[in-house]
XYZ file of C-alpha atoms in Angstrom:
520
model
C 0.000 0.000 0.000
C 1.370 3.205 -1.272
C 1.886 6.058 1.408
C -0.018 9.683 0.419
C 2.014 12.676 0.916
C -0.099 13.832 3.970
C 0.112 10.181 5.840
C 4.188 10.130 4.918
C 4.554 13.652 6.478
C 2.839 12.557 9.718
C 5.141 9.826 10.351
C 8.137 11.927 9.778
C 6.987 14.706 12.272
C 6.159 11.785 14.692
C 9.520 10.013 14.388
C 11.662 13.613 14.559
C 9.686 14.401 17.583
C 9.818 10.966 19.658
C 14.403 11.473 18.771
C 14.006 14.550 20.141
C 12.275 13.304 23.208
C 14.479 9.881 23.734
C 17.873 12.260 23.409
C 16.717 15.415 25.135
C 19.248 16.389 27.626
C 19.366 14.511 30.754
C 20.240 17.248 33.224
C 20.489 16.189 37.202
C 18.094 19.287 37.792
C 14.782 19.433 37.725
C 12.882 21.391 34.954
C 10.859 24.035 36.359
C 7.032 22.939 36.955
C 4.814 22.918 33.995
C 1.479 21.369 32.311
C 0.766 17.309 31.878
C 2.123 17.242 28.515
C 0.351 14.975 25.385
C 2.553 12.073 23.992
C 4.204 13.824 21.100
C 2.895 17.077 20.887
C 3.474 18.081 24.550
C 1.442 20.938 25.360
C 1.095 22.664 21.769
C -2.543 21.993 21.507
C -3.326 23.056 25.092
C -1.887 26.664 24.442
C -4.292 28.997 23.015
C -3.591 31.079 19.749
C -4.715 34.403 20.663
C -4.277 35.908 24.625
C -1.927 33.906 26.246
C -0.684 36.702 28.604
C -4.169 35.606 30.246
C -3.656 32.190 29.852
C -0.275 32.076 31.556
C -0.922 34.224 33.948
C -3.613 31.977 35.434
C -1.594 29.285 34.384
C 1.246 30.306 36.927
C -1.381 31.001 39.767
C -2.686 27.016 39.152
C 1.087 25.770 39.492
C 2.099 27.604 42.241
C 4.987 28.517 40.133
C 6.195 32.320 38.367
C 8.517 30.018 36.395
C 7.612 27.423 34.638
C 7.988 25.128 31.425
C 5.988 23.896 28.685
C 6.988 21.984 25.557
C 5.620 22.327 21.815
C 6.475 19.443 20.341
C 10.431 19.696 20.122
C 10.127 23.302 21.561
C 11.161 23.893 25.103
C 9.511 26.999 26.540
C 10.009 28.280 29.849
C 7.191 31.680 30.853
C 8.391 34.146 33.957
C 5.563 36.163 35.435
C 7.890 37.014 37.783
C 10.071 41.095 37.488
C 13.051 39.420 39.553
C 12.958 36.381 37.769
C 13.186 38.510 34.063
C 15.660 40.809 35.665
C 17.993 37.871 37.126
C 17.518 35.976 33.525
C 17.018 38.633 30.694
C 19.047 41.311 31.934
C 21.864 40.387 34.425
C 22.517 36.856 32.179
C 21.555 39.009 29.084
C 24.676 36.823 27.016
C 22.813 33.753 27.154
C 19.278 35.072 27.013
C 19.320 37.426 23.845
C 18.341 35.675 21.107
C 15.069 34.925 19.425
C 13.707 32.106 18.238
C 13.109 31.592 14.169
C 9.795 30.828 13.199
C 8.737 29.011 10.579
C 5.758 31.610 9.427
C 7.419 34.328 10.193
C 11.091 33.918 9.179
C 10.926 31.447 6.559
C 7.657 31.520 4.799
C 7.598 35.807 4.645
C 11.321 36.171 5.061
C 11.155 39.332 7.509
C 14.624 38.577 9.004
C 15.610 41.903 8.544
C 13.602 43.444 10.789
C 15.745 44.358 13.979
C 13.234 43.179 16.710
C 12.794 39.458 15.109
C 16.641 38.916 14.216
C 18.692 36.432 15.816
C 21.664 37.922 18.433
C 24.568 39.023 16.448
C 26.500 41.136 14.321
C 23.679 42.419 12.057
C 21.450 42.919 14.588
C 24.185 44.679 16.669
C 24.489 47.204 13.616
C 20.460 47.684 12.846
C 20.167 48.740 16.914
C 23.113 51.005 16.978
C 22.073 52.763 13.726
C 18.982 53.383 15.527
C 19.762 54.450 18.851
C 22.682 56.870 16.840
C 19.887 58.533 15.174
C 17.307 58.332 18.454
C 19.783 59.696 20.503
C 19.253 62.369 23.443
C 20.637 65.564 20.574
C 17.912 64.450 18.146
C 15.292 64.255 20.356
C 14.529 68.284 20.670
C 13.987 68.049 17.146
C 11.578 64.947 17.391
C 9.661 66.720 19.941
C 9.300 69.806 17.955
C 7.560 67.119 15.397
C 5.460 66.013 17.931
C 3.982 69.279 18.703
C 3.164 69.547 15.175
C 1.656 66.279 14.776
C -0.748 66.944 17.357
C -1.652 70.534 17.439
C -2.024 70.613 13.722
C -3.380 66.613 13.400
C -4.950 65.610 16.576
C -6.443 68.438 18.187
C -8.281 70.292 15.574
C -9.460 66.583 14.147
C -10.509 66.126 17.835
C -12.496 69.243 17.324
C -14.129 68.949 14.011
C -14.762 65.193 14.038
C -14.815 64.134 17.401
C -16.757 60.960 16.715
C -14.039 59.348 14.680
C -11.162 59.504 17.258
C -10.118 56.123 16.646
C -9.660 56.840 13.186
C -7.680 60.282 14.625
C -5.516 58.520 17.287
C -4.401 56.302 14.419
C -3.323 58.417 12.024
C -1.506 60.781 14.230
C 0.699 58.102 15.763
C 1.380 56.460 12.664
C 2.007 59.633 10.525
C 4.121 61.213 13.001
C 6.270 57.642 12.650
C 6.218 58.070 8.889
C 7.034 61.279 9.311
C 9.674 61.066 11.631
C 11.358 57.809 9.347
C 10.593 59.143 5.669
C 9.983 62.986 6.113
C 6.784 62.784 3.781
C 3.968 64.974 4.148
C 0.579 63.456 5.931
C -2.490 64.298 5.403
C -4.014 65.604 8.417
C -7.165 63.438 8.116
C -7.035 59.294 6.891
C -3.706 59.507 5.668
C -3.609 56.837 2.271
C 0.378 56.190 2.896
C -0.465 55.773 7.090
C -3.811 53.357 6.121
C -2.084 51.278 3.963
C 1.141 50.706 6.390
C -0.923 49.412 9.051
C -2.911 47.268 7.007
C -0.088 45.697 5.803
C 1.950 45.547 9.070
C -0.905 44.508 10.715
C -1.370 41.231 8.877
C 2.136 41.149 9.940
C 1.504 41.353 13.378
C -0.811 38.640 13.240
C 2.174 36.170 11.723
C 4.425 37.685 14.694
C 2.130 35.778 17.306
C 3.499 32.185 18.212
C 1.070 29.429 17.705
C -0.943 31.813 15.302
C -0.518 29.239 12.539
C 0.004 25.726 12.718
C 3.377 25.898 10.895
C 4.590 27.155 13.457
C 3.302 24.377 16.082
C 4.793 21.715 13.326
C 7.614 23.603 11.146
C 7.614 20.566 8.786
C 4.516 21.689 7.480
C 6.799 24.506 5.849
C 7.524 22.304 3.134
C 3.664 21.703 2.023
C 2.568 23.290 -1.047
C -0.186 25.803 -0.998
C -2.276 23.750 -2.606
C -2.380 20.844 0.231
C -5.798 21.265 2.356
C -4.734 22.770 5.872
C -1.666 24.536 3.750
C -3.432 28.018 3.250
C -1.008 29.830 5.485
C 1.223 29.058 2.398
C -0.528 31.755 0.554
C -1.218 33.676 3.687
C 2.598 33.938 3.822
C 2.954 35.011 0.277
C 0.695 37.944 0.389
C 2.399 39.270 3.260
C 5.390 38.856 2.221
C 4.228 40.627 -1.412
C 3.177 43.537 0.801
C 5.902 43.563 2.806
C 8.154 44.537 0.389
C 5.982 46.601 -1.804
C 5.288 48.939 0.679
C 9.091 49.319 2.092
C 10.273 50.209 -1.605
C 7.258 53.103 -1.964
C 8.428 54.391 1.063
C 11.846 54.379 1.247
C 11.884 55.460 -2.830
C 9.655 57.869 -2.040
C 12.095 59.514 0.331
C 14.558 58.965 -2.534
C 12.604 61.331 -4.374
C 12.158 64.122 -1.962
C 15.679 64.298 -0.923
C 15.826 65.057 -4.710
C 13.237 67.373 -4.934
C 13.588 69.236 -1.690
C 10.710 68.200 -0.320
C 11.921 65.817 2.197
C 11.954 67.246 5.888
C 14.860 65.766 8.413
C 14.483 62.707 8.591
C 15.921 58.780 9.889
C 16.303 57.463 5.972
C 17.719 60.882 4.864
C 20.470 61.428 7.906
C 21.678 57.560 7.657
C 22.326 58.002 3.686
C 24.129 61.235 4.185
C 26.183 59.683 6.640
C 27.088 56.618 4.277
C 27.663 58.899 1.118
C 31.000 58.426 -0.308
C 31.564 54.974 1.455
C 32.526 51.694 0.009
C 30.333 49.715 1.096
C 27.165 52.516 0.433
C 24.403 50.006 -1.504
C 24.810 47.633 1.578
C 24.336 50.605 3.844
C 21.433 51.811 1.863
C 19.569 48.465 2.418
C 19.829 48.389 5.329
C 18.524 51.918 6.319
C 15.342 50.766 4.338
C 14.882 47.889 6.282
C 15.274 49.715 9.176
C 13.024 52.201 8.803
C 10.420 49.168 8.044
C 11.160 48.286 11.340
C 10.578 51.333 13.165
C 6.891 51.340 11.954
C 6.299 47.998 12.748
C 7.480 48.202 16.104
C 6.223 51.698 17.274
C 2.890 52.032 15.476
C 0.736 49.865 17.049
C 2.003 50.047 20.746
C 1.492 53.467 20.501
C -2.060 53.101 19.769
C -3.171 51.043 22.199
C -2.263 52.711 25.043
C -3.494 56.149 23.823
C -6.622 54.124 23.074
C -6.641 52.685 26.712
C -6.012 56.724 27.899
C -9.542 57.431 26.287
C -11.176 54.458 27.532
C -9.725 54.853 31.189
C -10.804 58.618 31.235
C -14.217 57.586 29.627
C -14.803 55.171 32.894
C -12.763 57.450 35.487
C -14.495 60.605 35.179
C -12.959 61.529 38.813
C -9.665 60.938 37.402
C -10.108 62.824 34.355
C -11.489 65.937 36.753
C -8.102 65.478 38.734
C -6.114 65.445 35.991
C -7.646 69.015 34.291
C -7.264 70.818 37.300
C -3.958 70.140 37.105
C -3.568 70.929 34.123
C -5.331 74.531 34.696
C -2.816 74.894 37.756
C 0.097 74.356 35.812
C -0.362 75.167 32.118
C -3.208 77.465 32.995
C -6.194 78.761 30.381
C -3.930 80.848 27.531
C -2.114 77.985 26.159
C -1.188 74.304 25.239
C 0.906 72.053 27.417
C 4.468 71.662 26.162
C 6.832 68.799 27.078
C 8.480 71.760 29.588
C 5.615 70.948 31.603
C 5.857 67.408 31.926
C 8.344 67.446 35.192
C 5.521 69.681 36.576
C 2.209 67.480 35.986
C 2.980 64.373 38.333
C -0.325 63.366 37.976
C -0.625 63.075 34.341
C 2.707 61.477 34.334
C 1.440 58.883 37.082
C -2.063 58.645 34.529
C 0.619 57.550 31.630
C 2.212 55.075 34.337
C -1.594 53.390 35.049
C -2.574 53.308 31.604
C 1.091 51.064 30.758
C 0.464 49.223 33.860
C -3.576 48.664 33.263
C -3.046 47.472 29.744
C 0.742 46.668 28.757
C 0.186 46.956 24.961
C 2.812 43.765 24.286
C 1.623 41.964 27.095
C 3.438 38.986 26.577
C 6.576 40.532 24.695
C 8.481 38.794 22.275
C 10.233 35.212 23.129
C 13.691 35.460 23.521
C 16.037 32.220 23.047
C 18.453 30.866 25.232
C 21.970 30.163 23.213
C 23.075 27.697 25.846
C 21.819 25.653 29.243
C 21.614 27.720 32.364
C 20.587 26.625 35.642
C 18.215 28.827 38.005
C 17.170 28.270 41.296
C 17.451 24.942 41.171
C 15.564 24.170 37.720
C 17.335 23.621 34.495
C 17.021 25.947 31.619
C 17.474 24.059 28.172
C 19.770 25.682 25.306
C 17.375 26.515 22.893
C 14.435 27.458 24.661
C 11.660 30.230 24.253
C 11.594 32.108 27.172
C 8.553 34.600 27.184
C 8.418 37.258 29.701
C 4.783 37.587 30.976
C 4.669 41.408 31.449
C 0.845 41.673 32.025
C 1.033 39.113 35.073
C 4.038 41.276 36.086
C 2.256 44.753 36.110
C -1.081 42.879 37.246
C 0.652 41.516 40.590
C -1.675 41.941 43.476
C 1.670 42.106 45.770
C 3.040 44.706 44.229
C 0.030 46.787 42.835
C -3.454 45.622 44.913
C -6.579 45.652 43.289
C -4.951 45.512 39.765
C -7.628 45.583 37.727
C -8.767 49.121 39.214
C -7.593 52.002 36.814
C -5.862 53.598 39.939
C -3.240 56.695 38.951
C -2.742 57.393 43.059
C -0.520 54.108 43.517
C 2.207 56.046 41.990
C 1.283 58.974 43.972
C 2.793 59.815 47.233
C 0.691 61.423 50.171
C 2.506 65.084 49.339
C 1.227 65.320 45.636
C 4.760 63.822 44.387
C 5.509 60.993 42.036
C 6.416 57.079 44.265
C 10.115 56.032 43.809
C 9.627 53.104 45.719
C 7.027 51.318 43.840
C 7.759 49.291 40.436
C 7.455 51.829 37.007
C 5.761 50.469 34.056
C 7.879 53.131 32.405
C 11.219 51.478 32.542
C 10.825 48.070 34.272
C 8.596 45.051 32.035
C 6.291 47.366 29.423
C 9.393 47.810 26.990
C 10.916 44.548 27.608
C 14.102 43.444 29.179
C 18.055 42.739 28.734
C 19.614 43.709 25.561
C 16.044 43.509 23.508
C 14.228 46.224 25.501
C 13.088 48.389 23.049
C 15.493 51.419 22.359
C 12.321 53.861 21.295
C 10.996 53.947 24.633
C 11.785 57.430 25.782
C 10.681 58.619 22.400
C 7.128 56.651 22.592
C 6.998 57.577 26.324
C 6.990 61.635 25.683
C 4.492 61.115 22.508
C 2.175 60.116 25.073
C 2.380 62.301 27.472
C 1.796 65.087 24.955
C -1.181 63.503 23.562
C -2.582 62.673 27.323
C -1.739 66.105 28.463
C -3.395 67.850 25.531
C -6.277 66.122 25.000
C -7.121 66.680 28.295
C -5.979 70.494 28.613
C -8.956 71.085 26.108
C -11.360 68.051 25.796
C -13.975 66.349 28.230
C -14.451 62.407 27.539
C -17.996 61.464 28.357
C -20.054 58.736 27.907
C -22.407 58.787 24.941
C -25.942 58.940 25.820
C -29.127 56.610 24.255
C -32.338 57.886 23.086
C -33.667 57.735 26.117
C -31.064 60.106 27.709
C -29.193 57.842 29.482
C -25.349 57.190 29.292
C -24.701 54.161 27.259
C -22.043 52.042 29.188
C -18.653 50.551 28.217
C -16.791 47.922 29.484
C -13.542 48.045 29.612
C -12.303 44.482 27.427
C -9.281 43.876 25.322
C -8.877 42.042 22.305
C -7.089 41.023 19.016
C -5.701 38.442 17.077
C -1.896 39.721 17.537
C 0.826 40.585 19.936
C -0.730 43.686 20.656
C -3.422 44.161 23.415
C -5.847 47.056 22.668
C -9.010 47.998 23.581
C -11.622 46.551 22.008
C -13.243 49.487 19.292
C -15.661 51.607 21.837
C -17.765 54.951 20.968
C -17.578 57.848 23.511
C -18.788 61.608 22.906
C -15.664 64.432 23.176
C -16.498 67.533 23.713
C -14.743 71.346 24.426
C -14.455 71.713 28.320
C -16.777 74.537 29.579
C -14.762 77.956 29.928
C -12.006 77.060 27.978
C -11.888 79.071 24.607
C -10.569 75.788 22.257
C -10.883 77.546 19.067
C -8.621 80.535 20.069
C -6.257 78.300 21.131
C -6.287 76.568 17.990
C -6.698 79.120 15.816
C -3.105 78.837 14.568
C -3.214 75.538 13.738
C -7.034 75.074 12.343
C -7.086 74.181 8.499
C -3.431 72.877 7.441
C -4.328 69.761 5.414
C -0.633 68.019 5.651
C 1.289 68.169 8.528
């Protein structure tokens, strides 16, 4: 009897798998404590596709454990919902611990191994980082927060004002236009940008490949080698249509930077300063590549994250009017009636800084990070750490420890707050400790994504009151606060509120200056 392709392929996934079992290393320690695991398949049919920061979080609480180990087939996997535990692993034993993992969707089937966050630990992704942080450094960033001001007293505000219905739409485009802005120099359109809308759509499908266990390739890597054709093998052409867009949209972008820097039209920029700096070199074309796929990168990782936590802001002042009442009078103290909060402010607003800390620490928006990949065995407290392993840093159980922050789920600013108005320094800050990650992979655009949202928190609420919207009856329709998607990302799940000018404060004279630009 003949074997078919599909029965052939099962038997070679089986065998691989029980080798990998029978000749696993025998260490004399323990692994850490984990699931009852399936013959074969371990636990990759247990772990669900979409929010397993939830999952492992109530995972750990069942074990007892905020270190444990799971296996996906051949896949060791080891989850810390622990801050001392990352810290002790990720960032004080960063040499061993700052890899990632390839996977099959993602690396082999779309190819992105040139983006900076999903390369492996080495040379190239030594030089992608420190191109980046050269360019993101501390004498740049006076210039990136004079684009900031721009982006939202030109963008955000007066759309906030005109169309105050479609602030989703709003929020969106000013975070990812300013990031377009700020890597290409283009012009946006103030309103729906075309170049922003068609970046996220395509990064976003992106996204969705980024998330382990989001396709079954990725659970069995064999099935890589299945045509598109095979039943169960439409990630194939899932994979090809990203990858299509992929590229498409990093050679309009980049070329049309190209184009402006021969024009004139191209503002200061990340893609313009890194080929000025390689003009004249040897090894320029090289260079040139890889400032494009760079600035890919940039989008990718900054976009999104963004987003959800300026769309968590509006929800958590929607359902915490007392906060948002706090918070303006503030404000009003400070920044007073004749003019817009400026990032001079910011060291004198405590309590919208501890508002920005909440809204990280309420809704991390890469709750469960991305896995890193241990390049050799290590040995903590007692429980052996395979070379090779996924290690995912859980930074939603983190931040959502009743310990350290009680009654987590609250949307409570004041637990940053000391009695005498001033900002905690004893108490962990979602600013620098889990949100952005850990060890040598935190993510170097934190400062820059940090004072984007402080501006956007600080001015939306220097001129805007977020209220519930009301049925026919009169009576304010209610909102829950849930979180959703298919991706890494953890956002708010689409709401409708009504935003209106506060009472006594005169929002078209204060935007007057910036009221009709159509591009920013």
């Amino acid at each position: 009897m003949s074997l078919s392709l599909r029965d052939a392929l099962i038997i070679t996934v089986c065998v691989v798998v029980h080798l990998a079992y029978r000749y696993r290393n025998k260490s004399k320690y323990p692994l850490p404590p984990g699931m009852p695991k399936w013959p074969i398949v371990g636990n990759a049919f247990q772990i669900p596709a979409s929010q397993q920061h939830l999952f492992f979080k109530d995972l750990g609480e069942q074990l007892g454990s905020k270190i444990f180990y799971l296996k996906a087939f051949s896949q060791d996997m080891i989850v810390i919902n622990d801050v001392k535990i990352a810290q002790d692993l990720l960032d004080k034993r960063s040499s061993l611990y700052s890899s990632r993992a390839r996977t099959p969707m993602l690396n082999d089937l779309i190819g992105i191994n040139y983006f900076f966050p999903f390369m492996q630990y080495g040379d190239e992704w030594r030089s992608h980082r420190r191109i980046f942080q050269q360019y993101f450094s501390p004498k740049n960033m006076k210039k990136e927060e004079e684009r900031t001001v721009d982006f939202i007293r030109k963008g955000l505000l007066p759309n906030l004002y005109e169309t105050p219905e479609k602030f989703l739409e709003h929020l969106l485009n000013v975070v990812g236009g300013l990031i377009t802005a700020t890597t290409y120099g283009v012009q946006i359109h103030r309103v729906n940008d075309p170049l922003v809308e068609y970046q996220e759509h395509v990064y976003g499908a992106g996204e969705k490949a980024a998330t382990p266990g989001q396709f079954l390739v990725d659970v069995i890597p064999q099935l890589k080698y299945v045509p598109g054709w095979f039943p169960g093998a439409g990630f194939q052409n899932v994979a090809r249509e990203i990858k299509e867009m992929t590229e498409e949209v990093m050679d309009k972008t980049y070329d049309m930077t190209l184009k402006g820097i021969d024009d004139g039209s191209t503002s200061d920029c990340f893609v313009s300063w890194s080929l000025e700096n390689n003009s004249g070199q040897a090894n320029y074309d090289s260079q040139a590549l890889r400032t494009k796929q760079i600035a890919a990168a940039i989008y990718k990782a900054g976009s999104d994250t963004r987003l959800a936590s300026s769309t968590t802001f509006v929800m958590a002042m929607l359902l915490h009017p007392d906060v948002q009442h706090k918070a303006q009078a503030e404000l009003d103290s400070v920044v007073g009636h004749d003019r817009l909060p400026d990032f001079s402010d910011r060291s004198h607003l405590p309590y919208i800084n501890a508002i920005l800390k909440e809204v990280l620490r309420y809704n991390p928006p890469l709750p469960f990070g991305l896995p890193h990949l241990t390049s050799g065995e290590d040995v903590y407290d007692g429980y052996y750490i395979p070379k090779g392993a996924m290690v995912f840093a859980n930074s939603y159980a983190m931040l959502q420890d009743e310990e350290t922050f009680p009654n987590p789920r609250s949307f409570k600013p004041e637990r940053f707050m000391n009695a005498d108005g001033t900002l905690r320094t004893d108490i962990l800050d979602p600013e620098s400790v889990a949100t952005f990650g850990f060890g040598r992979r935190i993510c170097p655009g934190a400062q820059l994504a940090l004072s984007t949202l402080y501006l956007m928190f600080s001015s939306i609420l220097a001129l805007y009151d977020i209220m519930p919207e009301q049925d026919s009856a009169g009576k304010p329709i209610h909102v829950s606060p849930e979180f959703g998607g298919h991706s890494i990302i953890s956002q708010p799940i689409p709401f409708r509120c009504k935003i209106t000018p506060r009472k006594g404060k005169n929002v078209e004279g204060l935007l007057k200056d910036y009221l009709g630009h159509e591009v920013i």
